[in-house]
Amino acid sequence: QVQLVESGGGLVQAGDSLRLSCTASGGRTKTGGAMGWFRQAPGEEREFVAAINWAATTYYRNSVEGRFTISRDNAKDTVDLQMNDLKPEDAAVYYCAAEYFGSMRATPSRYPGRWRTWGQGTQVTVSA
């Protein structure tokens, strides 16, 4: 059973940048599937951050558009999240996820419950 492993989290100041990486472990994610990033702050629901389908079409929540960039390497089965101009409201545990949504060009779901393969999360702390 494939599992995802995140890395790259840490403590930064507002305005700084951070790059998160996610790698499949114990197997590969489904060919043609999408990969994404979600985050969860204490006491809050897990929320969609960004996603990318197999064809490399990208999707972002409005609050990170223009600051975050999601990318993937299908051959290596990895997905990254470049986060620039970090804000205190970005602080959360960040999770990567993988799921097949029916085609290589399908629009990934923004709902966490529709994704079945997850990492353990990596902490991102942003101080003001």
GROMACS .gro file of N, CA and C in nm:
model
  384
    1GLN      N    1   0.084  -0.119   0.000
    1GLN     CA    2   0.000   0.000   0.000
    1GLN      C    3   0.088   0.124   0.000
    2VAL      N    4   0.074   0.207  -0.102
    2VAL     CA    5   0.157   0.324  -0.115
    2VAL      C    6   0.122   0.427  -0.008
    3GLN      N    7   0.225   0.492   0.042
    3GLN     CA    8   0.208   0.601   0.137
    3GLN      C    9   0.289   0.720   0.088
    4LEU      N   10   0.249   0.839   0.128
    4LEU     CA   11   0.318   0.960   0.088
    4LEU      C   12   0.394   1.017   0.207
    5VAL      N   13   0.509   1.076   0.178
    5VAL     CA   14   0.595   1.133   0.281
    5VAL      C   15   0.629   1.276   0.245
    6GLU      N   16   0.591   1.370   0.332
    6GLU     CA   17   0.620   1.511   0.310
    6GLU      C   18   0.750   1.550   0.378
    7SER      N   19   0.812   1.654   0.326
    7SER     CA   20   0.930   1.712   0.387
    7SER      C   21   0.938   1.859   0.350
    8GLY      N   22   1.019   1.933   0.423
    8GLY     CA   23   1.043   2.072   0.391
    8GLY      C   24   0.977   2.174   0.481
    9GLY      N   25   0.894   2.130   0.573
    9GLY     CA   26   0.830   2.223   0.664
    9GLY      C   27   0.929   2.284   0.760
   10GLY      N   28   0.887   2.390   0.827
   10GLY     CA   29   0.974   2.455   0.922
   10GLY      C   30   0.915   2.584   0.973
   11LEU      N   31   0.997   2.657   1.046
   11LEU     CA   32   0.959   2.785   1.104
   11LEU      C   33   1.021   2.898   1.023
   12VAL      N   34   0.936   2.987   0.973
   12VAL     CA   35   0.983   3.100   0.894
   12VAL      C   36   0.911   3.227   0.939
   13GLN      N   37   0.963   3.340   0.894
   13GLN     CA   38   0.900   3.468   0.921
   13GLN      C   39   0.809   3.507   0.806
   14ALA      N   40   0.710   3.589   0.835
   14ALA     CA   41   0.620   3.637   0.731
   14ALA      C   42   0.702   3.700   0.618
   15GLY      N   43   0.664   3.668   0.496
   15GLY     CA   44   0.735   3.717   0.380
   15GLY      C   45   0.840   3.621   0.326
   16ASP      N   46   0.876   3.522   0.406
   16ASP     CA   47   0.976   3.424   0.363
   16ASP      C   48   0.915   3.319   0.272
   17SER      N   49   1.000   3.232   0.221
   17SER     CA   50   0.959   3.125   0.131
   17SER      C   51   0.996   2.989   0.187
   18LEU      N   52   0.925   2.889   0.141
   18LEU     CA   53   0.949   2.752   0.183
   18LEU      C   54   0.907   2.661   0.069
   19ARG      N   55   0.978   2.551   0.053
   19ARG     CA   56   0.943   2.454  -0.049
   19ARG      C   57   0.915   2.319   0.015
   20LEU      N   58   0.795   2.270  -0.004
   20LEU     CA   59   0.755   2.140   0.047
   20LEU      C   60   0.768   2.035  -0.063
   21SER      N   61   0.808   1.916  -0.025
   21SER     CA   62   0.820   1.806  -0.119
   21SER      C   63   0.743   1.686  -0.067
   22CYS      N   64   0.695   1.604  -0.159
   22CYS     CA   65   0.619   1.486  -0.125
   22CYS      C   66   0.662   1.373  -0.216
   23THR      N   67   0.694   1.259  -0.156
   23THR     CA   68   0.742   1.144  -0.229
   23THR      C   69   0.661   1.020  -0.194
   24ALA      N   70   0.630   0.939  -0.294
   24ALA     CA   71   0.560   0.814  -0.269
   24ALA      C   72   0.655   0.713  -0.206
   25SER      N   73   0.604   0.638  -0.110
   25SER     CA   74   0.683   0.538  -0.040
   25SER      C   75   0.609   0.404  -0.040
   26GLY      N   76   0.682   0.295  -0.064
   26GLY     CA   77   0.621   0.163  -0.062
   26GLY      C   78   0.543   0.129  -0.186
   27GLY      N   79   0.562   0.204  -0.292
   27GLY     CA   80   0.492   0.180  -0.417
   27GLY      C   81   0.477   0.310  -0.493
   28ARG      N   82   0.394   0.306  -0.596
   28ARG     CA   83   0.366   0.424  -0.676
   28ARG      C   84   0.220   0.460  -0.669
   29THR      N   85   0.190   0.589  -0.686
   29THR     CA   86   0.052   0.632  -0.696
   29THR      C   87  -0.002   0.589  -0.832
   30LYS      N   88  -0.132   0.592  -0.849
   30LYS     CA   89  -0.194   0.544  -0.972
   30LYS      C   90  -0.157   0.630  -1.091
   31THR      N   91  -0.113   0.565  -1.198
   31THR     CA   92  -0.081   0.636  -1.320
   31THR      C   93  -0.203   0.712  -1.369
   32GLY      N   94  -0.184   0.840  -1.402
   32GLY     CA   95  -0.294   0.924  -1.448
   32GLY      C   96  -0.364   1.001  -1.338
   33GLY      N   97  -0.327   0.975  -1.213
   33GLY     CA   98  -0.393   1.039  -1.101
   33GLY      C   99  -0.343   1.178  -1.073
   34ALA      N  100  -0.418   1.247  -0.989
   34ALA     CA  101  -0.382   1.382  -0.947
   34ALA      C  102  -0.308   1.378  -0.814
   35MET      N  103  -0.238   1.485  -0.786
   35MET     CA  104  -0.172   1.503  -0.658
   35MET      C  105  -0.207   1.641  -0.607
   36GLY      N  106  -0.208   1.655  -0.476
   36GLY     CA  107  -0.247   1.783  -0.421
   36GLY      C  108  -0.190   1.809  -0.284
   37TRP      N  109  -0.212   1.931  -0.238
   37TRP     CA  110  -0.171   1.973  -0.106
   37TRP      C  111  -0.291   2.029  -0.031
   38PHE      N  112  -0.303   1.988   0.093
   38PHE     CA  113  -0.406   2.037   0.184
   38PHE      C  114  -0.337   2.084   0.311
   39ARG      N  115  -0.407   2.163   0.390
   39ARG     CA  116  -0.350   2.209   0.516
   39ARG      C  117  -0.456   2.211   0.623
   40GLN      N  118  -0.410   2.200   0.747
   40GLN     CA  119  -0.502   2.199   0.860
   40GLN      C  120  -0.440   2.273   0.977
   41ALA      N  121  -0.504   2.381   1.017
   41ALA     CA  122  -0.462   2.458   1.133
   41ALA      C  123  -0.532   2.402   1.256
   42PRO      N  124  -0.477   2.425   1.376
   42PRO     CA  125  -0.540   2.374   1.498
   42PRO      C  126  -0.685   2.418   1.512
   43GLY      N  127  -0.772   2.322   1.539
   43GLY     CA  128  -0.913   2.351   1.557
   43GLY      C  129  -0.989   2.379   1.430
   44GLU      N  130  -0.925   2.364   1.315
   44GLU     CA  131  -0.989   2.393   1.187
   44GLU      C  132  -1.004   2.267   1.103
   45GLU      N  133  -1.091   2.274   1.004
   45GLU     CA  134  -1.106   2.165   0.909
   45GLU      C  135  -0.989   2.164   0.812
   46ARG      N  136  -0.959   2.048   0.760
   46ARG     CA  137  -0.858   2.039   0.657
   46ARG      C  138  -0.909   2.109   0.531
   47GLU      N  139  -0.824   2.191   0.469
   47GLU     CA  140  -0.867   2.267   0.354
   47GLU      C  141  -0.774   2.251   0.235
   48PHE      N  142  -0.831   2.264   0.119
   48PHE     CA  143  -0.760   2.254  -0.007
   48PHE      C  144  -0.664   2.370  -0.024
   49VAL      N  145  -0.544   2.340  -0.072
   49VAL     CA  146  -0.445   2.443  -0.101
   49VAL      C  147  -0.418   2.449  -0.251
   50ALA      N  148  -0.377   2.337  -0.308
   50ALA     CA  149  -0.342   2.333  -0.450
   50ALA      C  150  -0.348   2.190  -0.499
   51ALA      N  151  -0.367   2.173  -0.628
   51ALA     CA  152  -0.367   2.040  -0.687
   51ALA      C  153  -0.315   2.048  -0.829
   52ILE      N  154  -0.272   1.934  -0.880
   52ILE     CA  155  -0.220   1.926  -1.015
   52ILE      C  156  -0.258   1.789  -1.072
   53ASN      N  157  -0.314   1.787  -1.192
   53ASN     CA  158  -0.348   1.659  -1.251
   53ASN      C  159  -0.230   1.603  -1.329
   54TRP      N  160  -0.248   1.485  -1.386
   54TRP     CA  161  -0.140   1.417  -1.457
   54TRP      C  162  -0.090   1.499  -1.574
   55ALA      N  163  -0.179   1.572  -1.639
   55ALA     CA  164  -0.143   1.656  -1.753
   55ALA      C  165  -0.081   1.788  -1.711
   56ALA      N  166  -0.065   1.810  -1.580
   56ALA     CA  167   0.003   1.926  -1.523
   56ALA      C  168  -0.082   2.053  -1.521
   57THR      N  169  -0.213   2.041  -1.533
   57THR     CA  170  -0.300   2.155  -1.508
   57THR      C  171  -0.304   2.180  -1.358
   58THR      N  172  -0.292   2.305  -1.318
   58THR     CA  173  -0.284   2.339  -1.176
   58THR      C  174  -0.409   2.410  -1.127
   59TYR      N  175  -0.433   2.397  -0.998
   59TYR     CA  176  -0.549   2.455  -0.931
   59TYR      C  177  -0.506   2.506  -0.795
   60TYR      N  178  -0.557   2.624  -0.755
   60TYR     CA  179  -0.520   2.684  -0.628
   60TYR      C  180  -0.640   2.745  -0.559
   61ARG      N  181  -0.637   2.747  -0.427
   61ARG     CA  182  -0.736   2.825  -0.357
   61ARG      C  183  -0.700   2.972  -0.376
   62ASN      N  184  -0.799   3.059  -0.372
   62ASN     CA  185  -0.778   3.199  -0.405
   62ASN      C  186  -0.670   3.266  -0.321
   63SER      N  187  -0.663   3.232  -0.194
   63SER     CA  188  -0.572   3.302  -0.104
   63SER      C  189  -0.424   3.273  -0.128
   64VAL      N  190  -0.393   3.169  -0.206
   64VAL     CA  191  -0.254   3.138  -0.234
   64VAL      C  192  -0.219   3.161  -0.380
   65GLU      N  193  -0.316   3.193  -0.463
   65GLU     CA  194  -0.293   3.218  -0.605
   65GLU      C  195  -0.189   3.329  -0.620
   66GLY      N  196  -0.087   3.302  -0.700
   66GLY     CA  197   0.018   3.400  -0.723
   66GLY      C  198   0.132   3.392  -0.625
   67ARG      N  199   0.113   3.323  -0.513
   67ARG     CA  200   0.219   3.306  -0.414
   67ARG      C  201   0.274   3.164  -0.411
   68PHE      N  202   0.187   3.066  -0.430
   68PHE     CA  203   0.225   2.926  -0.425
   68PHE      C  204   0.229   2.868  -0.566
   69THR      N  205   0.318   2.774  -0.587
   69THR     CA  206   0.327   2.703  -0.714
   69THR      C  207   0.340   2.554  -0.687
   70ILE      N  208   0.248   2.477  -0.744
   70ILE     CA  209   0.254   2.332  -0.731
   70ILE      C  210   0.315   2.275  -0.859
   71SER      N  211   0.397   2.173  -0.844
   71SER     CA  212   0.459   2.109  -0.958
   71SER      C  213   0.475   1.960  -0.929
   72ARG      N  214   0.493   1.881  -1.033
   72ARG     CA  215   0.508   1.738  -1.014
   72ARG      C  216   0.606   1.680  -1.114
   73ASP      N  217   0.655   1.563  -1.081
   73ASP     CA  218   0.741   1.487  -1.170
   73ASP      C  219   0.678   1.349  -1.179
   74ASN      N  220   0.611   1.321  -1.288
   74ASN     CA  221   0.541   1.193  -1.302
   74ASN      C  222   0.635   1.073  -1.298
   75ALA      N  223   0.754   1.089  -1.355
   75ALA     CA  224   0.849   0.978  -1.357
   75ALA      C  225   0.898   0.944  -1.217
   76LYS      N  226   0.917   1.045  -1.133
   76LYS     CA  227   0.964   1.023  -0.997
   76LYS      C  228   0.851   1.009  -0.897
   77ASP      N  229   0.727   1.035  -0.941
   77ASP     CA  230   0.610   1.023  -0.855
   77ASP      C  231   0.623   1.115  -0.733
   78THR      N  232   0.655   1.239  -0.761
   78THR     CA  233   0.671   1.338  -0.656
   78THR      C  234   0.588   1.463  -0.688
   79VAL      N  235   0.557   1.538  -0.585
   79VAL     CA  236   0.489   1.665  -0.602
   79VAL      C  237   0.549   1.764  -0.503
   80ASP      N  238   0.570   1.886  -0.549
   80ASP     CA  239   0.628   1.991  -0.466
   80ASP      C  240   0.531   2.108  -0.453
   81LEU      N  241   0.552   2.187  -0.351
   81LEU     CA  242   0.475   2.310  -0.333
   81LEU      C  243   0.572   2.420  -0.294
   82GLN      N  244   0.595   2.511  -0.387
   82GLN     CA  245   0.678   2.627  -0.360
   82GLN      C  246   0.589   2.735  -0.301
   83MET      N  247   0.620   2.778  -0.180
   83MET     CA  248   0.539   2.877  -0.110
   83MET      C  249   0.622   3.003  -0.091
   84ASN      N  250   0.577   3.111  -0.153
   84ASN     CA  251   0.645   3.240  -0.143
   84ASN      C  252   0.559   3.339  -0.066
   85ASP      N  253   0.623   3.442  -0.012
   85ASP     CA  254   0.553   3.547   0.061
   85ASP      C  255   0.457   3.487   0.164
   86LEU      N  256   0.509   3.401   0.247
   86LEU     CA  257   0.426   3.334   0.346
   86LEU      C  258   0.366   3.432   0.446
   87LYS      N  259   0.244   3.404   0.485
   87LYS     CA  260   0.170   3.487   0.578
   87LYS      C  261   0.134   3.406   0.701
   88PRO      N  262   0.110   3.472   0.815
   88PRO     CA  263   0.073   3.398   0.935
   88PRO      C  264  -0.048   3.306   0.914
   89GLU      N  265  -0.142   3.345   0.831
   89GLU     CA  266  -0.258   3.262   0.805
   89GLU      C  267  -0.226   3.136   0.725
   90ASP      N  268  -0.104   3.125   0.673
   90ASP     CA  269  -0.062   3.004   0.604
   90ASP      C  270  -0.013   2.897   0.700
   91ALA      N  271   0.009   2.932   0.825
   91ALA     CA  272   0.060   2.837   0.923
   91ALA      C  273  -0.037   2.722   0.942
   92ALA      N  274   0.013   2.601   0.932
   92ALA     CA  275  -0.071   2.482   0.942
   92ALA      C  276   0.017   2.359   0.924
   93VAL      N  277  -0.042   2.243   0.945
   93VAL     CA  278   0.020   2.119   0.903
   93VAL      C  279  -0.020   2.097   0.758
   94TYR      N  280   0.077   2.078   0.672
   94TYR     CA  281   0.052   2.059   0.530
   94TYR      C  282   0.061   1.912   0.494
   95TYR      N  283  -0.040   1.863   0.423
   95TYR     CA  284  -0.048   1.724   0.382
   95TYR      C  285  -0.049   1.714   0.231
   96CYS      N  286   0.023   1.619   0.178
   96CYS     CA  287   0.008   1.589   0.036
   96CYS      C  288  -0.084   1.470   0.020
   97ALA      N  289  -0.146   1.461  -0.096
   97ALA     CA  290  -0.243   1.356  -0.122
   97ALA      C  291  -0.239   1.316  -0.269
   98ALA      N  292  -0.288   1.196  -0.298
   98ALA     CA  293  -0.296   1.147  -0.435
   98ALA      C  294  -0.428   1.076  -0.455
   99GLU      N  295  -0.486   1.093  -0.574
   99GLU     CA  296  -0.612   1.027  -0.605
   99GLU      C  297  -0.635   1.028  -0.756
  100TYR      N  298  -0.701   0.923  -0.804
  100TYR     CA  299  -0.741   0.916  -0.944
  100TYR      C  300  -0.885   0.962  -0.957
  101PHE      N  301  -0.909   1.058  -1.047
  101PHE     CA  302  -1.042   1.115  -1.062
  101PHE      C  303  -1.107   1.082  -1.196
  102GLY      N  304  -1.059   0.981  -1.264
  102GLY     CA  305  -1.127   0.932  -1.384
  102GLY      C  306  -1.054   0.950  -1.515
  103SER      N  307  -0.963   1.042  -1.522
  103SER     CA  308  -0.886   1.063  -1.643
  103SER      C  309  -0.761   1.142  -1.611
  104MET      N  310  -0.668   1.144  -1.704
  104MET     CA  311  -0.542   1.215  -1.685
  104MET      C  312  -0.562   1.366  -1.685
  105ARG      N  313  -0.673   1.413  -1.740
  105ARG     CA  314  -0.701   1.556  -1.746
  105ARG      C  315  -0.817   1.599  -1.657
  106ALA      N  316  -0.863   1.511  -1.572
  106ALA     CA  317  -0.974   1.542  -1.484
  106ALA      C  318  -0.938   1.652  -1.386
  107THR      N  319  -1.038   1.731  -1.349
  107THR     CA  320  -1.020   1.833  -1.247
  107THR      C  321  -1.023   1.767  -1.110
  108PRO      N  322  -0.917   1.781  -1.030
  108PRO     CA  323  -0.916   1.718  -0.898
  108PRO      C  324  -1.020   1.779  -0.806
  109SER      N  325  -1.069   1.699  -0.713
  109SER     CA  326  -1.162   1.748  -0.614
  109SER      C  327  -1.094   1.838  -0.513
  110ARG      N  328  -1.166   1.939  -0.466
  110ARG     CA  329  -1.116   2.027  -0.360
  110ARG      C  330  -1.157   1.980  -0.222
  111TYR      N  331  -1.228   1.868  -0.215
  111TYR     CA  332  -1.273   1.815  -0.087
  111TYR      C  333  -1.179   1.706  -0.038
  112PRO      N  334  -1.123   1.721   0.082
  112PRO     CA  335  -1.028   1.622   0.134
  112PRO      C  336  -1.082   1.480   0.135
  113GLY      N  337  -1.212   1.464   0.161
  113GLY     CA  338  -1.271   1.332   0.170
  113GLY      C  339  -1.269   1.252   0.042
  114ARG      N  340  -1.246   1.316  -0.070
  114ARG     CA  341  -1.241   1.246  -0.198
  114ARG      C  342  -1.103   1.189  -0.229
  115TRP      N  343  -1.004   1.222  -0.147
  115TRP     CA  344  -0.868   1.173  -0.166
  115TRP      C  345  -0.840   1.060  -0.066
  116ARG      N  346  -0.779   0.953  -0.111
  116ARG     CA  347  -0.763   0.835  -0.027
  116ARG      C  348  -0.619   0.804   0.013
  117THR      N  349  -0.521   0.861  -0.054
  117THR     CA  350  -0.382   0.837  -0.021
  117THR      C  351  -0.321   0.965   0.034
  118TRP      N  352  -0.267   0.957   0.154
  118TRP     CA  353  -0.221   1.076   0.226
  118TRP      C  354  -0.084   1.057   0.289
  119GLY      N  355  -0.017   1.170   0.309
  119GLY     CA  356   0.104   1.170   0.389
  119GLY      C  357   0.071   1.200   0.533
  120GLN      N  358   0.174   1.199   0.617
  120GLN     CA  359   0.156   1.225   0.759
  120GLN      C  360   0.154   1.372   0.794
  121GLY      N  361   0.197   1.456   0.703
  121GLY     CA  362   0.194   1.599   0.724
  121GLY      C  363   0.328   1.656   0.768
  122THR      N  364   0.349   1.781   0.735
  122THR     CA  365   0.469   1.853   0.776
  122THR      C  366   0.428   1.991   0.827
  123GLN      N  367   0.485   2.031   0.939
  123GLN     CA  368   0.444   2.154   1.006
  123GLN      C  369   0.507   2.276   0.939
  124VAL      N  370   0.423   2.375   0.911
  124VAL     CA  371   0.469   2.504   0.862
  124VAL      C  372   0.426   2.609   0.962
  125THR      N  373   0.523   2.678   1.020
  125THR     CA  374   0.496   2.783   1.117
  125THR      C  375   0.545   2.915   1.060
  126VAL      N  376   0.459   3.016   1.064
  126VAL     CA  377   0.493   3.147   1.010
  126VAL      C  378   0.474   3.250   1.121
  127SER      N  379   0.582   3.314   1.160
  127SER     CA  380   0.576   3.415   1.264
  127SER      C  381   0.560   3.553   1.202
  128ALA      N  382   0.484   3.638   1.270
  128ALA     CA  383   0.461   3.773   1.222
  128ALA      C  384   0.581   3.863   1.248
   0.00000   0.00000   0.00000
